[in-house]
Coordinates of C-alpha atoms and ligand atoms in Angstrom, one line a residue:
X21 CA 0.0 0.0 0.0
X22 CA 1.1 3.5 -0.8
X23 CA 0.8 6.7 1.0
X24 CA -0.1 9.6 -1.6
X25 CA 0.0 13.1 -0.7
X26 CA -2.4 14.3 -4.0
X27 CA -1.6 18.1 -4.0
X28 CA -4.2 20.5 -6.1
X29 CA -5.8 23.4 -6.2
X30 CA -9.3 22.4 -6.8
X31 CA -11.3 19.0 -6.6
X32 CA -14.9 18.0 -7.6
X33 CA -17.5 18.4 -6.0
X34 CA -15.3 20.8 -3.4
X35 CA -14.5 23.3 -6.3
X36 CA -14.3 23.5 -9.3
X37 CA -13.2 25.6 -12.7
X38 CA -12.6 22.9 -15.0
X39 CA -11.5 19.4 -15.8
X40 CA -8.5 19.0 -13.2
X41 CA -11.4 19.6 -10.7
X42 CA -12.9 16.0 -11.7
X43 CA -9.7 14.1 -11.8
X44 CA -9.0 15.0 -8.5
X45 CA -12.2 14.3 -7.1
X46 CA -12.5 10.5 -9.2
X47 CA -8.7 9.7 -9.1
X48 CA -8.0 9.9 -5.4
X49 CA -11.1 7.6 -4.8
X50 CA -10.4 5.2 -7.6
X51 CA -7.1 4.9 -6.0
X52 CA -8.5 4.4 -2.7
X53 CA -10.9 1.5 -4.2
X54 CA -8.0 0.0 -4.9
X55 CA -6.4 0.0 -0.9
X56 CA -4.0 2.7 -1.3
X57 CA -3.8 6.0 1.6
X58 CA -4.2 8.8 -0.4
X59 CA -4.6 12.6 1.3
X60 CA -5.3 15.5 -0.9
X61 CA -3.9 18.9 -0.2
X62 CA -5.8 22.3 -1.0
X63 CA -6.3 25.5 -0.4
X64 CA -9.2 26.7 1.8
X65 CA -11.2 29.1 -0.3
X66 CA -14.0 30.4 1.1
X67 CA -15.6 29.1 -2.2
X68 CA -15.6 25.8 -1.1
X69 CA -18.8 23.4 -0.9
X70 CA -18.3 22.1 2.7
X71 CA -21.4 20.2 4.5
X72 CA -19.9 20.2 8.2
X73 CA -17.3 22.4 9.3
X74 CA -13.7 21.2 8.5
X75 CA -12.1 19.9 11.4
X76 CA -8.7 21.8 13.3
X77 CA -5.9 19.8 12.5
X78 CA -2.5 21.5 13.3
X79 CA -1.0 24.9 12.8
X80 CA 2.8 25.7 11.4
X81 CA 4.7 28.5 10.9
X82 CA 6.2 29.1 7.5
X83 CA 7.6 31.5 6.1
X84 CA 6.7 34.7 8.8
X85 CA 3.3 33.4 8.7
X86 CA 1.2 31.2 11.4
X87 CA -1.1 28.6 8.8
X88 CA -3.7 26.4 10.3
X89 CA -3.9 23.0 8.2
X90 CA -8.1 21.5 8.8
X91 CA -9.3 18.6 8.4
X92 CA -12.6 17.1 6.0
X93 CA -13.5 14.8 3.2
X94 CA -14.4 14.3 -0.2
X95 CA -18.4 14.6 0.0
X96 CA -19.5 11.1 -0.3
X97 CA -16.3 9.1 0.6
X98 CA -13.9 8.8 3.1
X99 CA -11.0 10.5 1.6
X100 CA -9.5 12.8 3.5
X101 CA -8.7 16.5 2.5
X102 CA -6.5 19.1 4.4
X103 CA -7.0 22.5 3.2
X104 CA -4.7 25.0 3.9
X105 CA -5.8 27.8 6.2
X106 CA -4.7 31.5 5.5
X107 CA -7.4 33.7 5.5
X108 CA -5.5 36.8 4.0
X109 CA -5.1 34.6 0.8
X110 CA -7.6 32.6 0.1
X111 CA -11.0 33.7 2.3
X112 CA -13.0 35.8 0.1
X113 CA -15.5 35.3 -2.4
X114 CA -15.1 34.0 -6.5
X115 CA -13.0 31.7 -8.4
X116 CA -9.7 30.4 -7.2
X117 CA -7.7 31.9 -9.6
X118 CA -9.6 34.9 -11.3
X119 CA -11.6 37.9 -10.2
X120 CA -15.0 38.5 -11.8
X121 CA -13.4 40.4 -14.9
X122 CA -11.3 36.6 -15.3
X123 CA -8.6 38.6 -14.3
X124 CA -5.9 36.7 -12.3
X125 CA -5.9 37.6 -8.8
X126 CA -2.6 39.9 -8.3
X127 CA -1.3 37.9 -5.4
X128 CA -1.7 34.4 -6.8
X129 CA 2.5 33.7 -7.3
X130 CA 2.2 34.5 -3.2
X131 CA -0.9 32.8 -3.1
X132 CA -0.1 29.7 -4.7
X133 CA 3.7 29.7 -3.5
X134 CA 2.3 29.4 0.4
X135 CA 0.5 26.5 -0.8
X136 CA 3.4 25.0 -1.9
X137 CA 4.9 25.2 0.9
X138 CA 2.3 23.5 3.1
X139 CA 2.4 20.9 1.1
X140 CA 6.0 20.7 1.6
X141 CA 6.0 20.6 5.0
X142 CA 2.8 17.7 5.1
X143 CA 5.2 15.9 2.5
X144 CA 8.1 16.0 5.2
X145 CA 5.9 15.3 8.4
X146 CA 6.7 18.9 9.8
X147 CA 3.5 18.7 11.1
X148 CA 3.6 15.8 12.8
X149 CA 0.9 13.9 12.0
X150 CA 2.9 10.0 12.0
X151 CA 2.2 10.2 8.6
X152 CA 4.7 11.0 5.6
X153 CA 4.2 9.8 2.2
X154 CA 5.7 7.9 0.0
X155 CA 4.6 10.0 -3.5
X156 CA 3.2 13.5 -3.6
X157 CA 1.4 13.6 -6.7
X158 CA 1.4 17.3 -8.4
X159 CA -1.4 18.7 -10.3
X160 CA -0.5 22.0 -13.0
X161 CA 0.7 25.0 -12.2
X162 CA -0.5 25.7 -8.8
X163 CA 1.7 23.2 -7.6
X164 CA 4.7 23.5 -9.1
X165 CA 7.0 24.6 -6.7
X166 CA 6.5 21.0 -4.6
X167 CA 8.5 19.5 -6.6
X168 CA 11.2 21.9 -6.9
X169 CA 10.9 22.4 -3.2
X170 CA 11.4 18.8 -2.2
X171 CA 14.4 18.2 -4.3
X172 CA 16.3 20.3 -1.3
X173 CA 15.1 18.4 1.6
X174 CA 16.9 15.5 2.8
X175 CA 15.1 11.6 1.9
X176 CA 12.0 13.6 0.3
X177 CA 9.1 11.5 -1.0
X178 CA 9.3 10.6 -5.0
X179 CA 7.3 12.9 -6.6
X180 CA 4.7 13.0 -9.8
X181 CA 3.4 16.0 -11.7
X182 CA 0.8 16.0 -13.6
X183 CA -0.1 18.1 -16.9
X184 CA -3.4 18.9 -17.4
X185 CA -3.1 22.2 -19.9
X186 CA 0.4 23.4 -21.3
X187 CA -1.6 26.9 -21.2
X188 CA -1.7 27.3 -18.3
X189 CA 1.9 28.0 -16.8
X190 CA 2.0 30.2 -13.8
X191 CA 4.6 32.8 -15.0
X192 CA 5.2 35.8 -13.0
X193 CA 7.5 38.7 -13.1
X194 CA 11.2 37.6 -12.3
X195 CA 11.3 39.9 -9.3
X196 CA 8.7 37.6 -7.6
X197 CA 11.4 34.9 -7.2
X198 CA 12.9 37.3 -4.2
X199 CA 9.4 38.7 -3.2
X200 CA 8.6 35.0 -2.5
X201 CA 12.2 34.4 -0.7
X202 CA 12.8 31.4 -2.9
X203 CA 15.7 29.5 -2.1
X204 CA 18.6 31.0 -4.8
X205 CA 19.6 27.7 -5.7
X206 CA 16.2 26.9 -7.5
X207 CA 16.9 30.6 -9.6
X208 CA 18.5 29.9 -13.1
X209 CA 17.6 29.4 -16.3
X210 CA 18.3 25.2 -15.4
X211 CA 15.6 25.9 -12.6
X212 CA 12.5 28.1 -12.4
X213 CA 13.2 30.7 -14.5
X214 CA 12.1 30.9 -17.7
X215 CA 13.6 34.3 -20.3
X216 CA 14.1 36.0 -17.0
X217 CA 10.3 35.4 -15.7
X218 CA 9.5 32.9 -12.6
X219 CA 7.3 29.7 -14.1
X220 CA 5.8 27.6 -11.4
X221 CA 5.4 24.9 -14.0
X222 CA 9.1 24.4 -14.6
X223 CA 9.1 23.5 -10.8
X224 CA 7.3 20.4 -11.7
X225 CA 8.5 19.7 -15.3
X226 CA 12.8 19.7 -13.8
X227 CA 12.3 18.3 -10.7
X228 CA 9.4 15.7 -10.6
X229 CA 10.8 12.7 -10.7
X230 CA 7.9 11.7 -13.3
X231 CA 5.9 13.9 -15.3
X232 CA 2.3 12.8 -16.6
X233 CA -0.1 14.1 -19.0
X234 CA -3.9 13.0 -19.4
X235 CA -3.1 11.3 -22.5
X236 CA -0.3 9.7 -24.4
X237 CA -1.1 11.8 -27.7
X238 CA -0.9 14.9 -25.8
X239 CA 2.7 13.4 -23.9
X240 CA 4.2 13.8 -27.5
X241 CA 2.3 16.6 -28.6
X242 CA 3.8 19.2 -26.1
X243 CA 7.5 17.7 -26.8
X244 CA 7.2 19.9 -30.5
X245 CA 6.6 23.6 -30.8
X246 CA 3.3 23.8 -31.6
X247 CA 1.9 22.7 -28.1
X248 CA 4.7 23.2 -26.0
X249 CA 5.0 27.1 -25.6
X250 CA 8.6 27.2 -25.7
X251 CA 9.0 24.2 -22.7
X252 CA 9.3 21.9 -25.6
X253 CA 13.0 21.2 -25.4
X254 CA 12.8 20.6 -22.0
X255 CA 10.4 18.1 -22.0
X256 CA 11.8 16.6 -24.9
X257 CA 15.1 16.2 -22.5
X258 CA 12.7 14.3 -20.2
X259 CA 10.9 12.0 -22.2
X260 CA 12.3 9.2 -20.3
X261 CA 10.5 10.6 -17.1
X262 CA 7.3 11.8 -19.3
X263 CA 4.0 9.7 -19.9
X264 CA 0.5 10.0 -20.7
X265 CA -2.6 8.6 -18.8
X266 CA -6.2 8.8 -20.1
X267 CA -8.6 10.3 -17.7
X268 CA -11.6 8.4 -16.3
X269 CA -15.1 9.2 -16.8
X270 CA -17.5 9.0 -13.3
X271 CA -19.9 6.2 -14.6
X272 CA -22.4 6.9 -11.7
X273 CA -23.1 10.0 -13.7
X274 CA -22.7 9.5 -16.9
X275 CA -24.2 6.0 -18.1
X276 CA -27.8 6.0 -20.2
X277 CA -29.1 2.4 -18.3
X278 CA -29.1 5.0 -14.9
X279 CA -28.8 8.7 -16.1
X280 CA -31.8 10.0 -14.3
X281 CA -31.4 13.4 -16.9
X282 CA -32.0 11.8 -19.9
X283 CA -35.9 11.1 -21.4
X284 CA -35.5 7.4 -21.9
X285 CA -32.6 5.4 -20.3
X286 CA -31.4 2.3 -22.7
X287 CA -28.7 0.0 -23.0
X288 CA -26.3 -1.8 -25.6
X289 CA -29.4 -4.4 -25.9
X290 CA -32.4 -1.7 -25.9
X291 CA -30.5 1.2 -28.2
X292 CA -33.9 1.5 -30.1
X293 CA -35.0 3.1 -27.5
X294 CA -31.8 6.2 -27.9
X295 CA -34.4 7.8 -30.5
X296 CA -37.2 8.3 -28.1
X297 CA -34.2 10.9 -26.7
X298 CA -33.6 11.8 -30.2
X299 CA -37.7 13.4 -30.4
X300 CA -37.2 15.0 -27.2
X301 CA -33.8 16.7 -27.8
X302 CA -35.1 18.1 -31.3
X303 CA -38.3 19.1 -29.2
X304 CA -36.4 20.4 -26.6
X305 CA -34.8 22.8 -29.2
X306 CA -37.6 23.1 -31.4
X307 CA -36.2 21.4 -34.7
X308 CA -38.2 19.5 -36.6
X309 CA -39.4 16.1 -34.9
X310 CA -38.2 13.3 -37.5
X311 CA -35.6 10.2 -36.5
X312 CA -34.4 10.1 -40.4
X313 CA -32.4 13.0 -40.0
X314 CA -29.4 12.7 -38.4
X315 CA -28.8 14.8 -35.3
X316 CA -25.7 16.5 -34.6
X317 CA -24.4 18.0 -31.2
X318 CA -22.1 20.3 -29.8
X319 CA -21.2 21.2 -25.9
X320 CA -18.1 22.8 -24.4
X321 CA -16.7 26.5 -24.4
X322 CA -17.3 28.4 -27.4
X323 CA -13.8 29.0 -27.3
X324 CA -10.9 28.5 -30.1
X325 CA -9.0 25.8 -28.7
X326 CA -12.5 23.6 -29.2
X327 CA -12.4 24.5 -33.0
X328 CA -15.1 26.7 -32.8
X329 CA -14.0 28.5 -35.6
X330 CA -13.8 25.3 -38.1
X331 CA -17.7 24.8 -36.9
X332 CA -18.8 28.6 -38.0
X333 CA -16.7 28.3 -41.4
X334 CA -18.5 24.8 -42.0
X335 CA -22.4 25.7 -40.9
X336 CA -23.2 27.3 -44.1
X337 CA -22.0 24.3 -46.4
X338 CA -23.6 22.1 -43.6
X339 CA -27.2 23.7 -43.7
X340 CA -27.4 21.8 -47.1
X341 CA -26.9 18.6 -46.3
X342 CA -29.3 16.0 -44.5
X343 CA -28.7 17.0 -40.6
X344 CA -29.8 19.6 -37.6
X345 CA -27.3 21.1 -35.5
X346 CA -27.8 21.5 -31.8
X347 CA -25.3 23.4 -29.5
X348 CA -24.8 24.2 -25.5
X349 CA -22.0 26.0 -24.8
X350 CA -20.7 29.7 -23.9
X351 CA -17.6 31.5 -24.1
X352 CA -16.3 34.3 -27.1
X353 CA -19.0 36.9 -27.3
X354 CA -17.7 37.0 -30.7
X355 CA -18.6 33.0 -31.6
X356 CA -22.1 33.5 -29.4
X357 CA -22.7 36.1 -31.8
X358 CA -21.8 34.7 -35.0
X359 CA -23.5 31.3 -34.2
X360 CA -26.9 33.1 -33.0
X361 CA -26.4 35.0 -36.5
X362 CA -27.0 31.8 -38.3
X363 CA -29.4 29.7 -35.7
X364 CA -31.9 32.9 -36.9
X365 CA -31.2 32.2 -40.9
X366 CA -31.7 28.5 -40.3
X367 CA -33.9 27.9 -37.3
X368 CA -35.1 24.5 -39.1
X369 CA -31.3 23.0 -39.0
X370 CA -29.7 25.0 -36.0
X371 CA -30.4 25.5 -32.5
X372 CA -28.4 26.9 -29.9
X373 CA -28.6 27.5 -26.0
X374 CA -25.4 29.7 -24.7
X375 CA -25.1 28.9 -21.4
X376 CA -24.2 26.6 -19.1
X377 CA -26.6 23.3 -18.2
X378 CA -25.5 20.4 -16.6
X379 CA -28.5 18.6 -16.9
X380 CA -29.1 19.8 -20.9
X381 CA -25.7 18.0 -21.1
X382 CA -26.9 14.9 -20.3
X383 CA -29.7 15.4 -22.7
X384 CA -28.0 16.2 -25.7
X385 CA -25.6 13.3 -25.2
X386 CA -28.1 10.9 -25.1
X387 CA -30.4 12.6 -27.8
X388 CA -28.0 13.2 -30.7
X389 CA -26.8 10.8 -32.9
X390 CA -23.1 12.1 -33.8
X391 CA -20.9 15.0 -31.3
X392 CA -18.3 17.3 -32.9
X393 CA -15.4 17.9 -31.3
X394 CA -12.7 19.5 -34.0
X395 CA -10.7 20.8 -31.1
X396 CA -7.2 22.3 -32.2
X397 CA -5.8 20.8 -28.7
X398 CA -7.5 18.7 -25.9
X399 CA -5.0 17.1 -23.4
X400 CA -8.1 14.6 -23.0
X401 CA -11.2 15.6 -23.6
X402 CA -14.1 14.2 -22.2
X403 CA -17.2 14.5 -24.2
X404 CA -15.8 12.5 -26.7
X405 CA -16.2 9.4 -24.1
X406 CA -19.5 10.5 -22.9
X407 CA -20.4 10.5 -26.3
X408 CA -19.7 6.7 -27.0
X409 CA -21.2 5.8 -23.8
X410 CA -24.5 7.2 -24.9
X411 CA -24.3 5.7 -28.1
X412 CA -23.3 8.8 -29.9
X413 CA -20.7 8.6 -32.8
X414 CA -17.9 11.3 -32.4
X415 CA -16.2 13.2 -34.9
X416 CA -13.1 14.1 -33.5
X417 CA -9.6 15.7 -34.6
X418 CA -6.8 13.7 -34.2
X419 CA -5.5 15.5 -31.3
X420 CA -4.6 14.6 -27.9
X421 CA -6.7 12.6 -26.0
X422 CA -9.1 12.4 -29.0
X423 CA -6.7 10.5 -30.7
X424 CA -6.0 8.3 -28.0
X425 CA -10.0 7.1 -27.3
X426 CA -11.8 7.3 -30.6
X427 CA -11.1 4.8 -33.2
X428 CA -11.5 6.2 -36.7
X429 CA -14.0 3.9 -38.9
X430 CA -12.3 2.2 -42.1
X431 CA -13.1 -0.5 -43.6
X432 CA -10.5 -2.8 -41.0
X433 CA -11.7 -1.3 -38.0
X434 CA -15.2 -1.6 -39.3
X435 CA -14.6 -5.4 -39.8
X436 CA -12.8 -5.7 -36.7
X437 CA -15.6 -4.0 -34.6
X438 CA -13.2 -1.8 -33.1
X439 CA -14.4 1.3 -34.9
X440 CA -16.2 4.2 -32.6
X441 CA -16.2 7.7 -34.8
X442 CA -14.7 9.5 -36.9
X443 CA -11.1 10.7 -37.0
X444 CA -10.0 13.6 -39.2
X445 CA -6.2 15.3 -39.1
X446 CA -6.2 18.6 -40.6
X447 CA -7.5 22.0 -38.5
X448 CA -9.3 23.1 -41.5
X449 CA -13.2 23.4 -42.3
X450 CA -12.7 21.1 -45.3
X451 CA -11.5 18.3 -43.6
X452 CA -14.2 18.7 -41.0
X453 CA -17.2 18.9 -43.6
X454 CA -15.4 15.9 -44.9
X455 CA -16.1 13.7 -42.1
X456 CA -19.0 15.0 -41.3
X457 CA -20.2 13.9 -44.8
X458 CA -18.3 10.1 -44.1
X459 CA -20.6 10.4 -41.3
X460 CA -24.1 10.7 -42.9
X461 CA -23.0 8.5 -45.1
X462 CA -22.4 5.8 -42.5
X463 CA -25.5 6.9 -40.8
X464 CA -27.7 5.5 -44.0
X465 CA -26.1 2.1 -43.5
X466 CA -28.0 1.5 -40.4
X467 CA -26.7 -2.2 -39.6
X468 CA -22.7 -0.6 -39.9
X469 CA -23.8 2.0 -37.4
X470 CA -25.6 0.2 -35.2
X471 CA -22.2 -1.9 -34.8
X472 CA -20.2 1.5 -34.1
X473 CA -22.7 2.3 -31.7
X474 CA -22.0 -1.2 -29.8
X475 CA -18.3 -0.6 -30.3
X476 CA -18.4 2.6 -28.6
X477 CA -21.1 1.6 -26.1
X478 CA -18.9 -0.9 -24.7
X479 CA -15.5 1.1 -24.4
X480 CA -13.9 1.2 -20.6
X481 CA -12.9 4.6 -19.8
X482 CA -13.9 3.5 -15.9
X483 CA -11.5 5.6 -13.3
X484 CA -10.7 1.9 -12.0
X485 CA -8.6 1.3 -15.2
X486 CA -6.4 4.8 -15.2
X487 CA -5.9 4.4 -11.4
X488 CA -4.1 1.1 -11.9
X489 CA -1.8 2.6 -14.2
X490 CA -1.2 5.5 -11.8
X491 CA -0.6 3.3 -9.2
X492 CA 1.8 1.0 -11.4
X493 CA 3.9 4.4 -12.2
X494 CA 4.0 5.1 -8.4
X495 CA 5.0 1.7 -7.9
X496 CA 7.9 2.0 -10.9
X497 CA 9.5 5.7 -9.1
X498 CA 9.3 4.4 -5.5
Ligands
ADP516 P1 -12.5 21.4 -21.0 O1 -12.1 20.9 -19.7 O2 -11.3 21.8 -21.9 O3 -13.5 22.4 -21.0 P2 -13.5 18.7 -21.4 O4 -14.2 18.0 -22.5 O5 -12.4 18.0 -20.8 O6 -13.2 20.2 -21.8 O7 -14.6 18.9 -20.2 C1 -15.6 19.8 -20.3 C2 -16.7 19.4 -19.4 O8 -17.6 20.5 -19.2 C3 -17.6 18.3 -20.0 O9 -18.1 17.6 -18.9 C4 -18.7 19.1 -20.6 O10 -19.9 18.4 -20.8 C5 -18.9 20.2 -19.7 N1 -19.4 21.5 -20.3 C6 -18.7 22.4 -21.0 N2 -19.6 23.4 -21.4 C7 -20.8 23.1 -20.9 C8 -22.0 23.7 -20.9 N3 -22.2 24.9 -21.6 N4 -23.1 23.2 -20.3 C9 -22.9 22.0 -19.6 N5 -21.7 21.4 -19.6 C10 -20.7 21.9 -20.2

């Protein structure tokens, strides 16, 4: 058995801004399913969704300050969470790293460096709980300096960070470095400092002892200029020491035989019954009612990394063919706008809803009969394995974790019954139309698509199956 230290900055159902929110609320109890003694560390925003007050656990004093460390749970299980405790930083209201403007908050490097160094000190047993892990696992950014921390101490744990977005780097000013009375040894270009700039991230790509990404495309992907932003090199020098790992999917929420969203719940052996969601989704949006036409769906922030672009350039060729168009999501005023623009010219074939609806979600994924997802980069993605849970062929871009969970249909894979969606390459509005058309036309062979809907039906993306490979790397560094 293994003691973890799981070090983030936000966890479902606790908080949360994005996808690193659900790992770290389904990875720690995956890994705890499987016997292992796994804490998480974060910090104690007054955001947080807490039932019962957390309990007092210790206080230390780091760095001229007096932090408390409390004491609660993952809502619904029994792993434990110590938030850190420093009012000053972290008690007021909004999101844990941006103000209401989605400005970043102008004491996060301070913010995030305390945080860092309470998990240090929980990683060492400084506060003396009997308990010192074996592997601190580090999550982005916001943990970065763990890592680089640790590699000072004497017999520190091994340590693992994780990559969630290459995007997202934590650079600050390279006066911070000495505002945040980092020790000078971790100050060159070798260490955190990046063209003169301090980068949290660096923390965890030099000094983690393993580095992981949430998929094995992605692992390569940021090792060439194009998704790297300039860190390439250096994690090119690591590849040894780098890996991906597909995120999980919580199948107590997202399975059509239970979904208690969804119209009509159905199975791999009652998938007739998918279209009785079809009539309600295209009610729900107010297309015309007809299961002939094949549906298409879109959720996930309007935003350019999704490829919403490709989508606006490709609407008017797609208007004439055979499908409707439905779409959930929000972001870029300037896609919202455009989008609306055309829903109004072709209210028979789009639909839209800007906004953000968990349960409409659910609907759409059970409703539709193929998802787009052209994203330019996704580290994993994880409508794309919704979407074959529910039946729901995806067309994907072969990037990232796309490429790593949807298998494209040719003619082997189609024989082999391995095929689940389409795959296309190119960023471009051609080569999306282009698989969109492959799609219809699979759609009119009936029996073929019925068999990609098995395929992708029966797919394990359980949590289970990416915690056994976490727990094999902990076991390979330790
Ligand atoms: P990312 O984390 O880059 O946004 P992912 O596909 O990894 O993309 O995860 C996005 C998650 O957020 C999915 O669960 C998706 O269904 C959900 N989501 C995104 N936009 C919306 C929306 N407008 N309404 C409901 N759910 C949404």
């Amino acid at each position: 058995m293994k003691k973890i230290l799981f070090v983030t900055s936000e966890a479902h159902p606790l908080i949360k801004t994005g996808g690193l929110a659900d790992v770290s609320g389904s990875l720690p109890k995956a890994l705890a399913e499987l016997s292992q003694d796994i804490k998480l560390i974060l910090p104690n925003y007054q955001a947080l969704k807490i039932h019962e007050k957390a309990r007092f656990l210790c206080s230390i004093r780091v760095d001229n300050r007096n932090v408390n460390i409390l004491e609660t749970h993952i809502p619904g299980s029994s792993v434990t969470v110590w938030l850190v405790d420093y009012p000053v930083y972290y008690n007021y209201p909004g999101n844990p790293y941006v103000d209401e403007q989605g400005q970043p908050w102008p004491i996060n490097a301070e913010r995030f460096a305390l945080f860092c160094r309470i998990a240090v000190e929980a990683a060492m047993d400084r506060i003396h709980q009997g308990w010192k892990p074996d592997i601190v696992h580090c999550n982005d950014w916001q943990s970065g300096l763990v890592p680089a921390l640790l590699s000072l101490e004497q017999d520190p744990p091994a340590t693992v960070f994780t990559i969630h977005n290459m995007a997202y780097q934590g650079l600050f000013p390279g006066r911070t470095a000495a505002a945040l009375n980092l020790p000078g040894k971790l100050w060159n270009p070798a260490g955190l400092e990046f063209h003169e700039m301090l980068s949290f991230i660096k923390g965890g790509l030099i000094y983690a002892d393993y580095i992981t990404t949430v998929s094995p495309t992605y692992a390569l992907e940021i090792q060439t200029a194009e998704f790297g932003y300039g860190l390439e090199g250096l994690l090119e020098h690591r590849k040894e020491f780098l890996g991906g790992i597909i995120n999980g999917i919580d199948l107590d929420q997202w399975s059509p035989e239970t979904d208690p969203y969804i119209f009509q719940n159905f199975t791999v052996e009652t998938l007739d019954k998918k279209s009785l969601n079809k009539a309600e989704l295209q009610k729900k949006f107010g297309l015309p009612v007809n299961e002939r036409i094949p549906l298409l769906g879109l959720i996930g922030r309007l935003v350019e990394q999704k490829g919403i672009d490709l989508i606006l350039e490709s609407l008017p060729e797609m208007v004439a063919l055979n499908m409707q168009f439905v779409l959930l999501g929000s972001g870029d005023k300037e896609f919202e706008k455009q989008l609306q623009q055309l829903a109004d010219l072709y209210p028979d074939k789009i639909a839209l809803n800007i906004g953000y609806d968990e349960a409409l979600a659910h609907v759409i994924e059970a409703g539709a009969d193929v998802f787009l997802m052209p994203s330019r980069f996704e580290p994993c993605g994880l409508n794309q394995m919704y979407s074959q849970r529910y039946g729901t062929i995806p067309i994907v871009r072969k990037t990232g974790g796309l490429a790593d969970t949807v298998v494209d249909a040719l003619p082997e894979t189609l024989a082999n019954h391995t095929a689940t969606g389409i795959v296309f390459n190119e960023a471009s509005s051609s080569c999306l139309l282009e698989a969109i058309k492959r799609a219809l036309i699979l759609y009119s062979y009936s029996d073929t698509w019925k068999k990609m809907q098995t395929n992708a039906m029966k797919m394990n993306f359980s949590w289970q199956r990416s915690a056994e490979q976490y727990l094999a790397l902990y076991e390979k560094i330790k």
